[in-house]
CSV table of C-alpha atoms and ligand atoms in Angstrom, one decimal:
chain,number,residue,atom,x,y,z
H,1,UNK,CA,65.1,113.8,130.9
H,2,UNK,CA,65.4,116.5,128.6
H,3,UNK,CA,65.2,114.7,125.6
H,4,UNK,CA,61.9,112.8,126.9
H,5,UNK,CA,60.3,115.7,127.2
H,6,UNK,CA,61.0,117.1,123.4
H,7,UNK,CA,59.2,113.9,122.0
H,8,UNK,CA,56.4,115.6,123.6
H,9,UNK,CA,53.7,113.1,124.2
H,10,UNK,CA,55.6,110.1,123.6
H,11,UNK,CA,56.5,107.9,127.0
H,12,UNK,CA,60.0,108.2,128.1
H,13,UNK,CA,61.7,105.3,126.7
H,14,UNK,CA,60.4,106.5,123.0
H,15,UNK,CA,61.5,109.4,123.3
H,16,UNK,CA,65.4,108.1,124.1
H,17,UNK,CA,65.3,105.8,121.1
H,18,UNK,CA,63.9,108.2,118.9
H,19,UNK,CA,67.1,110.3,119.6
H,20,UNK,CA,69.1,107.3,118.9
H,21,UNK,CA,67.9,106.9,115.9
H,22,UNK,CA,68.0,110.7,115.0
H,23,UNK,CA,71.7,110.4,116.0
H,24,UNK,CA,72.3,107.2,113.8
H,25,UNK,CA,71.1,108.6,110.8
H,26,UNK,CA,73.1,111.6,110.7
H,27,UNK,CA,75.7,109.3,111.4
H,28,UNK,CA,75.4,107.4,108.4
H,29,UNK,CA,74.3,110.3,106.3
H,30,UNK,CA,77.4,111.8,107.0
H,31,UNK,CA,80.0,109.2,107.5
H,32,UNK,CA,81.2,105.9,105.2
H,33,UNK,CA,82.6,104.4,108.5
H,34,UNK,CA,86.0,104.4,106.1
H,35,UNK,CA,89.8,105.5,106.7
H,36,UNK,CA,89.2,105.6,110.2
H,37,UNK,CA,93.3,106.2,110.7
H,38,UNK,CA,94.9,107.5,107.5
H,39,UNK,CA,94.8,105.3,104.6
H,40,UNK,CA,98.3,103.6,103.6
H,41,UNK,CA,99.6,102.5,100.3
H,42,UNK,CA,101.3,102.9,97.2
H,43,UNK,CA,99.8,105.7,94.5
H,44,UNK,CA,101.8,105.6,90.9
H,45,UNK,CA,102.2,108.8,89.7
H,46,UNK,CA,105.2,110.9,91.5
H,47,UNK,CA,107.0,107.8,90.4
H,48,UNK,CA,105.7,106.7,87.5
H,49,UNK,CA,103.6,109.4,85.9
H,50,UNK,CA,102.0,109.2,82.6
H,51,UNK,CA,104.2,106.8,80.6
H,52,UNK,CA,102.1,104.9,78.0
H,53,UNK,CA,105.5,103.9,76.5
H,54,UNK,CA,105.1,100.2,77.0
H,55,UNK,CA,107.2,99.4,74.1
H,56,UNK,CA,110.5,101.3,75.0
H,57,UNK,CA,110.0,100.9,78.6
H,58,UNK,CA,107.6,97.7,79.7
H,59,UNK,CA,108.9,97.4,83.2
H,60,UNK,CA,107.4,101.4,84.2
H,61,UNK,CA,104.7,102.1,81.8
H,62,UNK,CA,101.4,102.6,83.4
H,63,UNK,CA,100.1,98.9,82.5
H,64,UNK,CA,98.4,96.5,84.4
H,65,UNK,CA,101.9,94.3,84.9
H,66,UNK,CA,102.8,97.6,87.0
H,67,UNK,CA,100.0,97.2,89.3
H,68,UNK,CA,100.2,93.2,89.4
H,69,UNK,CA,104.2,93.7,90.1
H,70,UNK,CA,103.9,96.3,92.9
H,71,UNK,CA,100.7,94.5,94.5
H,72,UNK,CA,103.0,91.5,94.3
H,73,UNK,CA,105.9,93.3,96.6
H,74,UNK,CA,103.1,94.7,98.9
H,75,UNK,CA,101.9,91.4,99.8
H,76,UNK,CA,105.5,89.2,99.8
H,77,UNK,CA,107.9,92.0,101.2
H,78,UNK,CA,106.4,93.4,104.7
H,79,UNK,CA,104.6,96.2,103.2
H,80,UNK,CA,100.8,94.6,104.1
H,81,UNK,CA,101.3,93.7,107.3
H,82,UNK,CA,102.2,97.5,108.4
H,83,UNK,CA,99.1,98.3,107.0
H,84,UNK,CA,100.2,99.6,103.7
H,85,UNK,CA,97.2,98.1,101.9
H,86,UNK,CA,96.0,100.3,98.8
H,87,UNK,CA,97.4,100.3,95.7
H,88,UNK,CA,96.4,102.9,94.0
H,89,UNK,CA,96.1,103.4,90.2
H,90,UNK,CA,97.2,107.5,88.8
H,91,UNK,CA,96.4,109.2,85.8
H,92,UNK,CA,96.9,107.7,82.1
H,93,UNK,CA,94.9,104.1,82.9
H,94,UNK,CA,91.8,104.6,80.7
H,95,UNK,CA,91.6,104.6,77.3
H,96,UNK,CA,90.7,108.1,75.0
H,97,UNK,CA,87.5,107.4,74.4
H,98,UNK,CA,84.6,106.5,76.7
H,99,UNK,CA,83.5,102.8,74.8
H,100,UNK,CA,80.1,102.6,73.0
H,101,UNK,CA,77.7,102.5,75.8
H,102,UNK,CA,79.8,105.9,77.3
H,103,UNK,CA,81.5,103.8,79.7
H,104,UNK,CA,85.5,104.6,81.5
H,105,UNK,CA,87.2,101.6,79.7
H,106,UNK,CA,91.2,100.7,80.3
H,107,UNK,CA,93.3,101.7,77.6
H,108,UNK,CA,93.0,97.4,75.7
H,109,UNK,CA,96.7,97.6,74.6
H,110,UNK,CA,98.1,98.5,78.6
H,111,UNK,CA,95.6,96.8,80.7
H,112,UNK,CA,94.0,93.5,78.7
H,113,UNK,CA,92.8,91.9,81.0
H,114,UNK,CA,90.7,94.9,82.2
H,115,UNK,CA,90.7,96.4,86.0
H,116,UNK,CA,88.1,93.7,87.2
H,117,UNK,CA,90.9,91.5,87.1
H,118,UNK,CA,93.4,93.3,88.7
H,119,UNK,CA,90.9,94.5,91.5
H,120,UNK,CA,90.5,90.6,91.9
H,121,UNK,CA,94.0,89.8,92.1
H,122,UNK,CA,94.9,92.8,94.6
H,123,UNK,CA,91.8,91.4,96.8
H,124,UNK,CA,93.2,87.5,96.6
H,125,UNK,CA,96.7,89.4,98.2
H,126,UNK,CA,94.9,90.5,101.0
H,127,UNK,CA,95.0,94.3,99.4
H,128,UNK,CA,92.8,97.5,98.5
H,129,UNK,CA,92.7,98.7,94.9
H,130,UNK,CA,92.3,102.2,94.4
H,131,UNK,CA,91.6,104.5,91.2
H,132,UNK,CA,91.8,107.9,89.6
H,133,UNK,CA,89.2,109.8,87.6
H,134,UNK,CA,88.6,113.6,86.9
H,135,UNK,CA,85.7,115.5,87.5
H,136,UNK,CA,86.0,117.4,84.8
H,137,UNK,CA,85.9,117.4,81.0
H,138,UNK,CA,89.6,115.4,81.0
H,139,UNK,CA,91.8,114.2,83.6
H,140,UNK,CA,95.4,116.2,84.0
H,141,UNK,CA,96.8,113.9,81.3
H,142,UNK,CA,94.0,114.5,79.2
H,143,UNK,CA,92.0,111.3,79.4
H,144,UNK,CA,88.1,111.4,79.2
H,145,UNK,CA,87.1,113.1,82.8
H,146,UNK,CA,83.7,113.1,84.6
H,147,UNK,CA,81.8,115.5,84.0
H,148,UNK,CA,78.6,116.1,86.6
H,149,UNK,CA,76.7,114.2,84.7
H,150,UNK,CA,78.6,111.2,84.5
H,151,UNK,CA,79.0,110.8,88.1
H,152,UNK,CA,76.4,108.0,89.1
H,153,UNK,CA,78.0,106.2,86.1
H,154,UNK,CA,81.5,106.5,86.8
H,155,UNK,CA,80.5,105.8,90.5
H,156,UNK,CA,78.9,103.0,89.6
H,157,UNK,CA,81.5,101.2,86.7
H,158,UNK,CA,84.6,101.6,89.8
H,159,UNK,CA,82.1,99.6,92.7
H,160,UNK,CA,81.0,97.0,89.4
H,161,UNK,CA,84.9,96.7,88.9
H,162,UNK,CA,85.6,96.2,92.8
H,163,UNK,CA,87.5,99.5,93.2
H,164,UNK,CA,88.2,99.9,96.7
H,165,UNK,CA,88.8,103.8,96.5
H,166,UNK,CA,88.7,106.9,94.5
H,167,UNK,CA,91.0,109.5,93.9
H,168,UNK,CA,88.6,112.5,92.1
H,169,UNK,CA,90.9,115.2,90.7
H,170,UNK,CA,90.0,118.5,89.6
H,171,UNK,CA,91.1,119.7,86.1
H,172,UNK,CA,89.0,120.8,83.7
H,173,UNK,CA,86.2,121.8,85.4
H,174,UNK,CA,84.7,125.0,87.0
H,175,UNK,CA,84.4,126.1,90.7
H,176,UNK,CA,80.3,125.9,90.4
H,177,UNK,CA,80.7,122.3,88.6
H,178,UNK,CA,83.1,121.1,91.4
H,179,UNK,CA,80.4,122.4,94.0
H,180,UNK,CA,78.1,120.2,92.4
H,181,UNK,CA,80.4,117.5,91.5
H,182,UNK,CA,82.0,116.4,94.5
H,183,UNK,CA,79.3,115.9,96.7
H,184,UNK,CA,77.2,114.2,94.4
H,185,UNK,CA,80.1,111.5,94.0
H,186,UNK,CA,80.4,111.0,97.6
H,187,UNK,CA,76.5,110.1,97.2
H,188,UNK,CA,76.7,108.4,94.4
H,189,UNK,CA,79.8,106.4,95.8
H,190,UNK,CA,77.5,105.7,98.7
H,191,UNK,CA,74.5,104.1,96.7
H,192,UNK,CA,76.6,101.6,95.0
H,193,UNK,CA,76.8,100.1,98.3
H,194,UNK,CA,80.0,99.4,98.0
H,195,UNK,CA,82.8,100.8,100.8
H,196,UNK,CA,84.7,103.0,98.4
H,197,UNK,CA,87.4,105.6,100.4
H,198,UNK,CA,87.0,109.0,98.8
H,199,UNK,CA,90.1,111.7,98.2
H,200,UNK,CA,88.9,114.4,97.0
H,201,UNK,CA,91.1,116.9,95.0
H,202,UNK,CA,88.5,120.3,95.7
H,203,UNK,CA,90.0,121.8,97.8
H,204,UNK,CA,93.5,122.1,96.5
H,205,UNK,CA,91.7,123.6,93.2
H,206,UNK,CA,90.2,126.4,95.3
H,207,UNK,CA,93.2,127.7,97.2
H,208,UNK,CA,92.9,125.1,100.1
H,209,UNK,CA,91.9,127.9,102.3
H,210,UNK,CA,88.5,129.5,103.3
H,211,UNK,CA,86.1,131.1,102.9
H,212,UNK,CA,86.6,128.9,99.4
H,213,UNK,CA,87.3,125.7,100.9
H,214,UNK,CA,84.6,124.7,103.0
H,215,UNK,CA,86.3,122.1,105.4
H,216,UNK,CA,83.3,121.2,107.9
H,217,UNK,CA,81.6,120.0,104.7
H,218,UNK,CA,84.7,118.4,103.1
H,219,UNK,CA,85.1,116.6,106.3
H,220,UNK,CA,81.5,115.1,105.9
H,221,UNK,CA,81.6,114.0,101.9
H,222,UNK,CA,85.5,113.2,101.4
H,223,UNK,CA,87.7,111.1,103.5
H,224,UNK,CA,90.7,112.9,102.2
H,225,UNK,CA,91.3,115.6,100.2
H,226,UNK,CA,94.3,117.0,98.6
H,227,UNK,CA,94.8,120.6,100.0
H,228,UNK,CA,97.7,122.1,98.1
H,229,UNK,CA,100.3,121.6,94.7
H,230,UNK,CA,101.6,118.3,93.5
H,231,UNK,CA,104.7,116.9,95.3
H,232,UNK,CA,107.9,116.7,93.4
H,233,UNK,CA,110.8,114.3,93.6
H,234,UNK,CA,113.0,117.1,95.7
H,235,UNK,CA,113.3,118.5,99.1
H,236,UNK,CA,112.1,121.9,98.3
H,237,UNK,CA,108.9,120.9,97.2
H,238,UNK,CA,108.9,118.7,100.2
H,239,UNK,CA,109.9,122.0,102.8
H,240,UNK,CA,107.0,124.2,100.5
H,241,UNK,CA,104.6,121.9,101.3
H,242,UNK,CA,105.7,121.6,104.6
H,243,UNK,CA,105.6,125.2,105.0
H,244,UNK,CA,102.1,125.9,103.7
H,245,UNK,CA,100.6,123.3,106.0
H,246,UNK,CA,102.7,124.7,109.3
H,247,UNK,CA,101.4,128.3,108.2
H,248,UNK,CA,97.9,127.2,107.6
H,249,UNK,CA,97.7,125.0,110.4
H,250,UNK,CA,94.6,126.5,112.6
H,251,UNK,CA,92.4,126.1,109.7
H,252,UNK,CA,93.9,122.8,108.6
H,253,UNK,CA,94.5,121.0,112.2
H,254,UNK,CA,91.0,120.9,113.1
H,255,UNK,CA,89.7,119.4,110.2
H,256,UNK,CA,91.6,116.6,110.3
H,257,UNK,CA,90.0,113.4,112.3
H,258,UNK,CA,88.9,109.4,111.9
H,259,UNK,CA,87.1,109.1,108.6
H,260,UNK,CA,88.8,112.7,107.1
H,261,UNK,CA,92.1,113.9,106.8
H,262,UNK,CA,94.4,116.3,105.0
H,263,UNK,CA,96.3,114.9,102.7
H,264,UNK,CA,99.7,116.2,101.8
H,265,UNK,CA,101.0,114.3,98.9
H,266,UNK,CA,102.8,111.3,98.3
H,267,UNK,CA,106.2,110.1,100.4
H,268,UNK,CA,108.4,110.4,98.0
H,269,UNK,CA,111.2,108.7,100.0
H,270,UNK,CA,112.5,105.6,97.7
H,271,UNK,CA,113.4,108.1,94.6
H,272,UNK,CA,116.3,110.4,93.4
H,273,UNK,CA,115.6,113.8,95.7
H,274,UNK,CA,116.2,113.1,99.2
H,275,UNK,CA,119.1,112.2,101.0
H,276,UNK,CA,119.0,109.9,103.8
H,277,UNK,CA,117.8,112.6,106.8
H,278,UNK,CA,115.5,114.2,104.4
H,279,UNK,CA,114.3,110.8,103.7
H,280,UNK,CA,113.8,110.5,107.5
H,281,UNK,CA,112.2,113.8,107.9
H,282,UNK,CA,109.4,113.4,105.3
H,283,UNK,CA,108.6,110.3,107.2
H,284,UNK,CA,108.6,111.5,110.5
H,285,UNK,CA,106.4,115.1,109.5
H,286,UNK,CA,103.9,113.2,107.7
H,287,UNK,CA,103.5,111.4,110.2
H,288,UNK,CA,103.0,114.2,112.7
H,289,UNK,CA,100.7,115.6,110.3
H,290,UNK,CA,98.5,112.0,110.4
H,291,UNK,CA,99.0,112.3,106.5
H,292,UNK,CA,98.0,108.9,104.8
H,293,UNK,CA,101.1,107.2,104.2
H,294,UNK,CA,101.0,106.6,100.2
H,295,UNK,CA,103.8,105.6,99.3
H,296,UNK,CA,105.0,106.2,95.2
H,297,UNK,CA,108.3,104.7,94.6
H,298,UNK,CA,109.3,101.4,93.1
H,299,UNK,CA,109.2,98.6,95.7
H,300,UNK,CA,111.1,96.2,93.0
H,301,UNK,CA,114.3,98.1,93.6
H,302,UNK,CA,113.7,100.0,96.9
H,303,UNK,CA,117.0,100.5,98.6
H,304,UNK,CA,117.6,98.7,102.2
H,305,UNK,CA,117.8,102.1,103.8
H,306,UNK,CA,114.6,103.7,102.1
H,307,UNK,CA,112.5,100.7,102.9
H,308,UNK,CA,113.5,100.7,106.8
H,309,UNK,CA,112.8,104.0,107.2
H,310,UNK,CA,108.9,103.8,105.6
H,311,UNK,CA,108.9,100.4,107.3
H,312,UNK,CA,109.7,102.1,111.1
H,313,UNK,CA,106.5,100.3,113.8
H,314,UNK,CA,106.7,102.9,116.0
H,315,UNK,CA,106.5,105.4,113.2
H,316,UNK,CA,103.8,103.7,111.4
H,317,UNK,CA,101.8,103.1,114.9
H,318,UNK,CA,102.2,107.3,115.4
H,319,UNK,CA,100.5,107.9,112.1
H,320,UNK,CA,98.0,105.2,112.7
H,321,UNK,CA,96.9,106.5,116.0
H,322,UNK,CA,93.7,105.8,117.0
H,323,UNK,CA,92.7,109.6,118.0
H,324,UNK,CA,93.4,110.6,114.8
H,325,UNK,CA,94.7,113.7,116.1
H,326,UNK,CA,96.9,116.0,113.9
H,327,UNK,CA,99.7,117.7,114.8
H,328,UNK,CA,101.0,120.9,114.7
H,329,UNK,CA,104.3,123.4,114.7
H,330,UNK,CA,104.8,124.3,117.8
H,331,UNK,CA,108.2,126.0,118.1
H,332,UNK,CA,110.1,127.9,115.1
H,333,UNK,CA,112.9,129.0,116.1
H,334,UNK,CA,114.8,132.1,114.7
H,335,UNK,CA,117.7,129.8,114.5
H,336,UNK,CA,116.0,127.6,111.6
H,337,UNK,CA,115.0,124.6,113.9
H,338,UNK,CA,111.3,123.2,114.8
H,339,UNK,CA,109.4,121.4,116.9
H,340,UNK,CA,106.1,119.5,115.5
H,341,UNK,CA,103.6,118.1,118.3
H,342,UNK,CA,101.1,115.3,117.6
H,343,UNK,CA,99.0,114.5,120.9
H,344,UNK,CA,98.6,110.5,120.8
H,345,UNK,CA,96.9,108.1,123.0
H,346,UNK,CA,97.6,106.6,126.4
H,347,UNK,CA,98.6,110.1,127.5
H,348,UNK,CA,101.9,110.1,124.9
H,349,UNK,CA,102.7,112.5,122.8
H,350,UNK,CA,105.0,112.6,119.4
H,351,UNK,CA,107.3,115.2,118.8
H,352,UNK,CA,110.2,116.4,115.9
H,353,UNK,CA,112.7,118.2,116.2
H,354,UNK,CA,113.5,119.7,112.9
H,355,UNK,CA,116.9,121.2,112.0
H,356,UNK,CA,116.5,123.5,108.7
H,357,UNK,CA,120.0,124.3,108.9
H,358,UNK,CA,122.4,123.7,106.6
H,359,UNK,CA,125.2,123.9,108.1
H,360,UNK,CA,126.1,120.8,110.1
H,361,UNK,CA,124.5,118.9,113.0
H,362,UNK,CA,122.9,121.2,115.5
H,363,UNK,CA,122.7,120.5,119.4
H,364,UNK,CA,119.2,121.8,120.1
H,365,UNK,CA,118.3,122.2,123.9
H,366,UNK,CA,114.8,123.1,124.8
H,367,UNK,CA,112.9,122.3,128.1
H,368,UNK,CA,109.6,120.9,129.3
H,369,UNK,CA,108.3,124.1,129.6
H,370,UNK,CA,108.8,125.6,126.7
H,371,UNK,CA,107.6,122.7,125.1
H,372,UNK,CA,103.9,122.8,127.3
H,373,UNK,CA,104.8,119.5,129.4
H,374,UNK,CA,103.7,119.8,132.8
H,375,UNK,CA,107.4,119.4,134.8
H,376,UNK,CA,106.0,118.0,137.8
H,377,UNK,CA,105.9,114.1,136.5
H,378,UNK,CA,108.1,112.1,134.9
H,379,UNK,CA,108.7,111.2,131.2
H,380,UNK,CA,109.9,107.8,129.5
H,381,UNK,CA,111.1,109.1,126.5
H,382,UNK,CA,112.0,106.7,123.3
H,383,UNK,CA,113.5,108.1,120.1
H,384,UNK,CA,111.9,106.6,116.7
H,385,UNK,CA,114.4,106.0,114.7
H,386,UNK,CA,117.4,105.0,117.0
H,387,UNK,CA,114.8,102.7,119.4
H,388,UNK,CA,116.7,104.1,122.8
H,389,UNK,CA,114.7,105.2,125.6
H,390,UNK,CA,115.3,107.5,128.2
H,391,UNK,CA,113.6,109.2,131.4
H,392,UNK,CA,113.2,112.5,132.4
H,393,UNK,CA,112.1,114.8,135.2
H,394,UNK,CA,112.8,118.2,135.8
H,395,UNK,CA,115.9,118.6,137.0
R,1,GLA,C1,97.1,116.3,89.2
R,1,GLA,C2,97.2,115.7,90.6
R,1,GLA,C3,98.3,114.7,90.7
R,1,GLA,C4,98.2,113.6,89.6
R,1,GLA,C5,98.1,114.3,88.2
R,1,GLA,C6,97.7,113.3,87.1
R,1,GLA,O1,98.2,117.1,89.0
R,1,GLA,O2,97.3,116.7,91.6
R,1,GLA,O3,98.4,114.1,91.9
R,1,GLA,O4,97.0,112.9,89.8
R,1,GLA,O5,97.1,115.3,88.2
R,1,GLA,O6,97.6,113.9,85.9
């Protein structure tokens, strides 16, 4: 009724599908309809990094046989069918120079048969291609960048060349040209017509925190966004990530949703730094955080163990939840152990229990309570890693 009578003279039944179509356009304005749950995938460079060395080391330089032999594992080993379906070229791809019509080009040497070809391939295997560029006068690695002027072109060579999304770091440029930069690529991105999933790096070049970050807008022009320092291929940079997302986590948790999400870094898991449990723990806390799952590790060798553990259903269906809901540290216990909440559908919730201790195997008791479950109901209770399911009640 209300809305009726603000169309002023219109009839009734205008004045609702007026607000409909009010409604739909910010919708669209605002929203790709992309990474509706957090993307999963493979990204190259923890692993891989910038080696152009194809002649000492063919089997890991960044080259397009990389990309062709990972995309190859994605399809043929289990990997797609969990939903792990970008693969996502890093740093180091292009070649120095811009080509004569001021155009990204591959490097000719590492990638001859140009990234058309590979998005082409990675589409016939059922998967997502995804690509890095700069805004910026050069990328990290010092390849040509974009600066704001060469958005719309950029944005427009990755839809020509079937890119399926965009990873838009941050180096070499300036906080105004970033504030200007950014959201003209998520428009730009948008006019090639092409569905193109965003991660923008912005934030993590501006502190991650406001009143520099801005995440109500971030949430409306990136579907990701990088919020903090590269991960490393060791558990402390694992626990100092960790850390700054627990402390930060009533200005990060809300941001997160369908369509935009924090994004922690890579899963590591698959490397040199993590033992088995830290391995496990990674998983299981990115997924509480409803972190995209990008994997960077190489599937060719990926041990049995590693491989189970990013390969987990129940895990992967946690992260993947459809309220898109993140988590958040809930308990932190003087004694070095923490609980992590993620509310989930259907009325279930996931939860870690996190021993930081280093001493041996800790028996952690806690209670319904303490952990904000109502006590007056019962709970089937199943434990992601081991499958065995219990019930409790208050006793
Ligand atoms: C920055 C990014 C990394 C990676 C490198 C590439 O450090 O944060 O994720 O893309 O650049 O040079």
């Amino acid at each position: 009724m209300r809305r009726a009578a603000r169309a002023g003279g219109l009839p009734p039944a205008w004045g609702l599908a007026l607000a409909w179509a009010l409604i739909l356009a910010r919708a669209q304005a605002l929203e790709n309809g992309l990474a509706r749950t957090p993307p999963m995938g493979w990204l190259a460079w923890e692993r891989f990094r910038c080696n152009i060395d194809c002649e000492a080391d063919p089997q890991n330089c960044i080259s397009e046989k990389l990309f062709f032999d990972m995309a190859d594992r994605l399809a043929e080993d289990g990997w797609r069918e969990l939903g792990y379906k970008y693969i996502n070229i890093d740093d180091c791809w292009s070649a120095k120079q811009r080509d004569g019509a001021g155009q990204l080009v591959p490097d000719p040497k590492r990638f001859p048969r140009g990234i058309k070809a590979l998005a082409d391939y990675v589409h016939s295997r059922g998967l997502k291609l995804g690509i890095y560029g700069d805004l910026g006068t050069l990328t990290c690695g010092g390849y040509p960048g974009t600066t704001v002027d060469c958005v719309e072109q950029d944005a427009q060579t990755f839809a020509q060349w079937g890119v399926d999304m965009l990873k838009l770091d941050g180096c070499y440029s300036s906080e105004e040209e970033q504030a200007e930069g950014y959201p003209k690529m998520a428009k730009a991105l948008n006019a090639t017509g092409r569905p193109i999933v965003y991660s923008c790096s912005w934030p993590a070049y501006q502190g991650g925190l406001p009143p520099k970050v801005n995440y109500t807008l971030l949430a409306e022009i990136c579907n990701l966004w990088r919020n903090y320092g590269d991960i490393e291929d060791s558990w402390d940079s694992v626990l100092s990530i960790v850390d700054w997302f627990s402390a930060h986590q009533d200005v990060l948790q809300p941001a997160a949703g369908p369509g935009h999400w924090n994004d922690p870094d890579m899963l590591i898991i698959g490397n040199f730094g993590l033992s088995y449990e830290q391995s496990r723990s990674q998983m299981a806390l990115w997924t509480v955080m409803a972190a995209p799952l990008l994997m960077s590790t190489d599937l060719r060798t990926i041990s049995p163990s590693a491989k189970e553990i990013l390969q987990n259903r129940l895990m992967i269906q946690i992260n993947q939840d459809p309220l898109g809901i993140q988590g958040r540290r809930i308990v932190k216990e003087k004694f070095h152990v923490e609980v992590f909440l993620r509310p989930l559908s259907q009325a279930a919730s996931a939860l870690i229990f996190f021993s930081r201790r280093t001493d041996m195997p800790f028996r952690y008791t806690t209670s319904l309570a303490k952990l904000n479950f109502p006590d007056n109901t019962v709970y089937e209770v199943q434990d992601v890693y081991s499958g065995g399911r219990s019930f409790h009640r208050k006793t």
